[in-house]
Amino acid sequence: MDFAALLRSLWEYRLLLWVFCKRDLKGRYTQTVLGMGWVLLTPLITVGVFVIVFGVMVKVPTDGLPTIMFYLVAVIPWYAFMNVLNPSVQMIEGNAGLITKVYFPRLLIGGSYAVGAAVDFLIAYVLLITPFAIGYGVWTIQLLLIMPFLLLSTLMIGLGVGLILAPVNARYRDVKHFVPLGLQLFYYSTPAIYPVSAVPAWAEPWYAVNPLSLVINSYRAAMVGQWPSATTLWTLGGMAVVCFVSGVVVFQRQDRQIVDTL
Amino acid sequence: MTWVIKCSGLSKLYRIGRSNVTAAEMLNARLRNMTRMLMSAGRVQPKAPPIVHSDAHRVLDSSQTADAPPDHFWALKDVDLEIAQGDRVGIIGPNGCGKSTLLKLLSRITGPTSGEFRFRGRLISLLEIGTGFHGDLTGRENIFLNGSIMGMKPAEIRRRLDEIIEFSELGEMIDTPVKRYSSGMYVRLAFSVAAHLESELLIVDEVLAVGDAAFQRKCSEKMLEVADRGRTLIFVSHDMDAINRICNRGVHMAHGRIVGDSMIGAEAGMRALSSVADITRSYIRAGINLQCEQVWADPAESPTFDGVIRLDAVRIIDAAGAVRSEFDVKEPLTVEIEFEILKERYPVNVHLHVKDLSGHYVLVSMDNLIADAGAHRRPGRYRERCTITAPLLNVGDYRIDLEFWPGKLPEHRFMKASVLSFSVTDDSSPEGVRGDWPNQWPNCIVRPSLPWWIEQPWRP
């Protein structure tokens, strides 16, 4: 694979990325009354349900954090992860009409999903996490400064896995049925609705390598003024790079032949 | 010659049949095999039924499956093609001959199984109009979307936006979501973007076939314009007229290979394969045998109309009376029809319709002028002859439809289509209409000799 050629063609088509993003964004919210309001409403309702069910009724411990904050910093990054992984798994199948008719670097489609997920996340971060954190008095400089790193890692991992699965899904459509299931399992093994302190000792190694667990924990720790540990940073960063690079390599390998399987 | 596209040994292997089998189907097949084996254990194995080939095999030539793995075939095999700057290449061939596969490879939509191709400059391929149109976006937004998917730069699109909107004739509708468009408006918008694509290399697949007549004309003019600016065009179509009009090089494909190329033909001095018209003609001729004589010796089998007219024989003869199917442009040819009137019932007129093999209607000739007007034909055998004079027809392949008209009402006519066919050739000798014109005669339908006057000196 000619890496330089790939970069060159991505650069040549850089504006198409922007066009795809606009298309997705417009397509998603046309003919809705609330429009972009859904970006905020979706996590807000989810968090509301969590607060009522797990906070008020089940009384899940929150490690001393305000219940709403505890769930906000879990749900919003989780949505960012899902918003890039889910569509990128189906990106070849879902864009068959485009891919079989015209050439462009197909990686761009995945890229546009990542940008879309980032935009949604940033809106929610600015309009939900930040004001709530200030209101509850848990806003710290750490919460702001670690966000770019955590967001980038989340997206790189989501996109990397998506890029690996997309060509498989083009051939065996079973993948798209399995992915939501797998995500659900993954969700329960991620400390989104419970604190990692409630996890039994034998399961702790998993929580030390589960990237979403690292992301959510880092946000939660940031709200009490803690920087993520070096181990956390290295694990997360390493996983992000490995996922993303192998995703791109696998995807590019399949790129020339993938149309024939559609 | 500077090439802009160069293919060498380009091949593409495809699967025949279904690619995916579900686990249940796989298991089912295994189980059936196993039960069959168990059932037949100890018994004499019944002979396997003869393999019945599916229709797909008839489309494929044996050369396409010969050195391919089982269940695969070569959609494209060892294609070598070099295209020079400014060439307008028309690719023709029957369905399934590999045209679209070639275009897909050249457009980089899919990769070749073996071989390689290189190109210079910016390449835009137009395999479909309106690729990526999104129903929720307005016409204007879709121009940007479609344009940038096709490889235009936003600055280019902005520069040509007004031109595109004007070309589409959409007016104020341009700011309405395209899902509210009629299908005609949708197609027009899609075309307009396509027609304004700018690139050194344009690949176009059969897209001119949609849209109304006026719009089609507009588009083919646009394509000629594109080619006039020294850009390179690769055009696939089943419309031979469009190929003849637009292209300056014809490539004929069959069974995944190139079987005719006017450029190579011209270089090799093959007179019959050296122009676009020759190539389109050879494609239309492929698989058709010229028929210069039909005789029905057995009256029981000869075509009979209404129990009144029985056709006995038709043939094409030359001046010496010999039956022939190939004539030079300078030679007259005579059509001879033998028939028998069995009953005296109505007047019978014979009409000859001459068409070329792509279906252009060239001329009609009738015996009305000399036949006894209005009189009923007397029973008996008849022989009628009509000479197609020369110079009249241009180089090409022609067929003749024969019609018998009893009376004047159209519902009474008897028609026998394609009874005869012949071809007209040109040996380029400086007699006849040609004079000392040394080149190919243009691809018009007729080549009659018309009077000219040259006056010199001339003062009004």
PDB file of C-alpha atoms in Angstrom, chain A residues 13 15-16 19-20 23 26-27 30-31 97-103 106 171-172 256-257 259-260, chain B residues 12 14 20 104 107-112 127-128 131-132 134 136-137 141 145 148-149 154 179-180:
ATOM      1  CA  TYR A  13     -10.421  15.217  -1.819  1.00  0.00           C
ATOM      2  CA  LEU A  15     -13.280  19.200   0.576  1.00  0.00           C
ATOM      3  CA  LEU A  16     -15.406  16.153  -0.044  1.00  0.00           C
ATOM      4  CA  VAL A  19     -19.419  18.022   1.909  1.00  0.00           C
ATOM      5  CA  PHE A  20     -20.126  14.587   3.386  1.00  0.00           C
ATOM      6  CA  ARG A  23     -24.819  16.061   3.989  1.00  0.00           C
ATOM      7  CA  LYS A  26     -28.505  18.091   7.117  1.00  0.00           C
ATOM      8  CA  GLY A  27     -29.901  14.677   6.322  1.00  0.00           C
ATOM      9  CA  THR A  30     -34.280  17.760   8.181  1.00  0.00           C
ATOM     10  CA  GLN A  31     -38.002  17.429   8.786  1.00  0.00           C
ATOM     11  CA  GLY A  97     -24.759   3.576  -4.621  1.00  0.00           C
ATOM     12  CA  LEU A  98     -21.840   5.946  -4.372  1.00  0.00           C
ATOM     13  CA  ILE A  99     -18.995   3.500  -4.107  1.00  0.00           C
ATOM     14  CA  THR A 100     -19.991   1.477  -7.165  1.00  0.00           C
ATOM     15  CA  LYS A 101     -20.386   4.549  -9.342  1.00  0.00           C
ATOM     16  CA  VAL A 102     -17.566   6.913  -8.574  1.00  0.00           C
ATOM     17  CA  TYR A 103     -14.066   6.859  -7.223  1.00  0.00           C
ATOM     18  CA  ARG A 106     -13.558   5.715   0.679  1.00  0.00           C
ATOM     19  CA  ARG A 171     -19.196  -9.448   2.509  1.00  0.00           C
ATOM     20  CA  TYR A 172     -21.118 -10.924   5.444  1.00  0.00           C
ATOM     21  CA  ARG A 256      -9.755  -2.156  -4.443  1.00  0.00           C
ATOM     22  CA  GLN A 257     -11.747  -5.376  -4.270  1.00  0.00           C
ATOM     23  CA  VAL A 259     -16.914  -3.239  -4.725  1.00  0.00           C
ATOM     24  CA  ASP A 260     -17.006  -6.737  -6.195  1.00  0.00           C
TER      25      ASP A 260
ATOM     26  CA  LYS B  12     -10.643  -8.969 -14.171  1.00  0.00           C
ATOM     27  CA  TYR B  14     -15.530 -12.449 -11.476  1.00  0.00           C
ATOM     28  CA  ASN B  20     -22.730 -16.031  -0.124  1.00  0.00           C
ATOM     29  CA  LYS B 104     -15.011   0.523 -13.686  1.00  0.00           C
ATOM     30  CA  SER B 107     -12.493   4.855 -13.019  1.00  0.00           C
ATOM     31  CA  ARG B 108     -10.652   3.159 -10.129  1.00  0.00           C
ATOM     32  CA  ILE B 109     -13.925   1.932  -8.672  1.00  0.00           C
ATOM     33  CA  THR B 110     -12.527  -1.555  -8.516  1.00  0.00           C
ATOM     34  CA  GLY B 111      -9.075  -2.953  -9.015  1.00  0.00           C
ATOM     35  CA  PRO B 112      -7.897  -5.355 -11.720  1.00  0.00           C
ATOM     36  CA  LEU B 127     -21.003   6.168 -14.911  1.00  0.00           C
ATOM     37  CA  GLU B 128     -24.273   7.497 -13.612  1.00  0.00           C
ATOM     38  CA  THR B 131     -24.485  10.028  -8.000  1.00  0.00           C
ATOM     39  CA  GLY B 132     -24.924  10.766  -4.318  1.00  0.00           C
ATOM     40  CA  HIS B 134     -29.569  13.470  -1.340  1.00  0.00           C
ATOM     41  CA  ASP B 136     -33.369  16.232   1.677  1.00  0.00           C
ATOM     42  CA  LEU B 137     -30.928  18.718   0.187  1.00  0.00           C
ATOM     43  CA  GLU B 141     -26.859  21.989  -2.325  1.00  0.00           C
ATOM     44  CA  LEU B 145     -22.579  17.536  -3.248  1.00  0.00           C
ATOM     45  CA  SER B 148     -17.555  17.427  -5.367  1.00  0.00           C
ATOM     46  CA  ILE B 149     -18.232  13.693  -5.391  1.00  0.00           C
ATOM     47  CA  PRO B 154     -15.845  23.925  -4.779  1.00  0.00           C
ATOM     48  CA  LYS B 179     -37.209  14.889  -3.241  1.00  0.00           C
ATOM     49  CA  ARG B 180     -39.973  17.261  -4.306  1.00  0.00           C
TER      50      ARG B 180
END
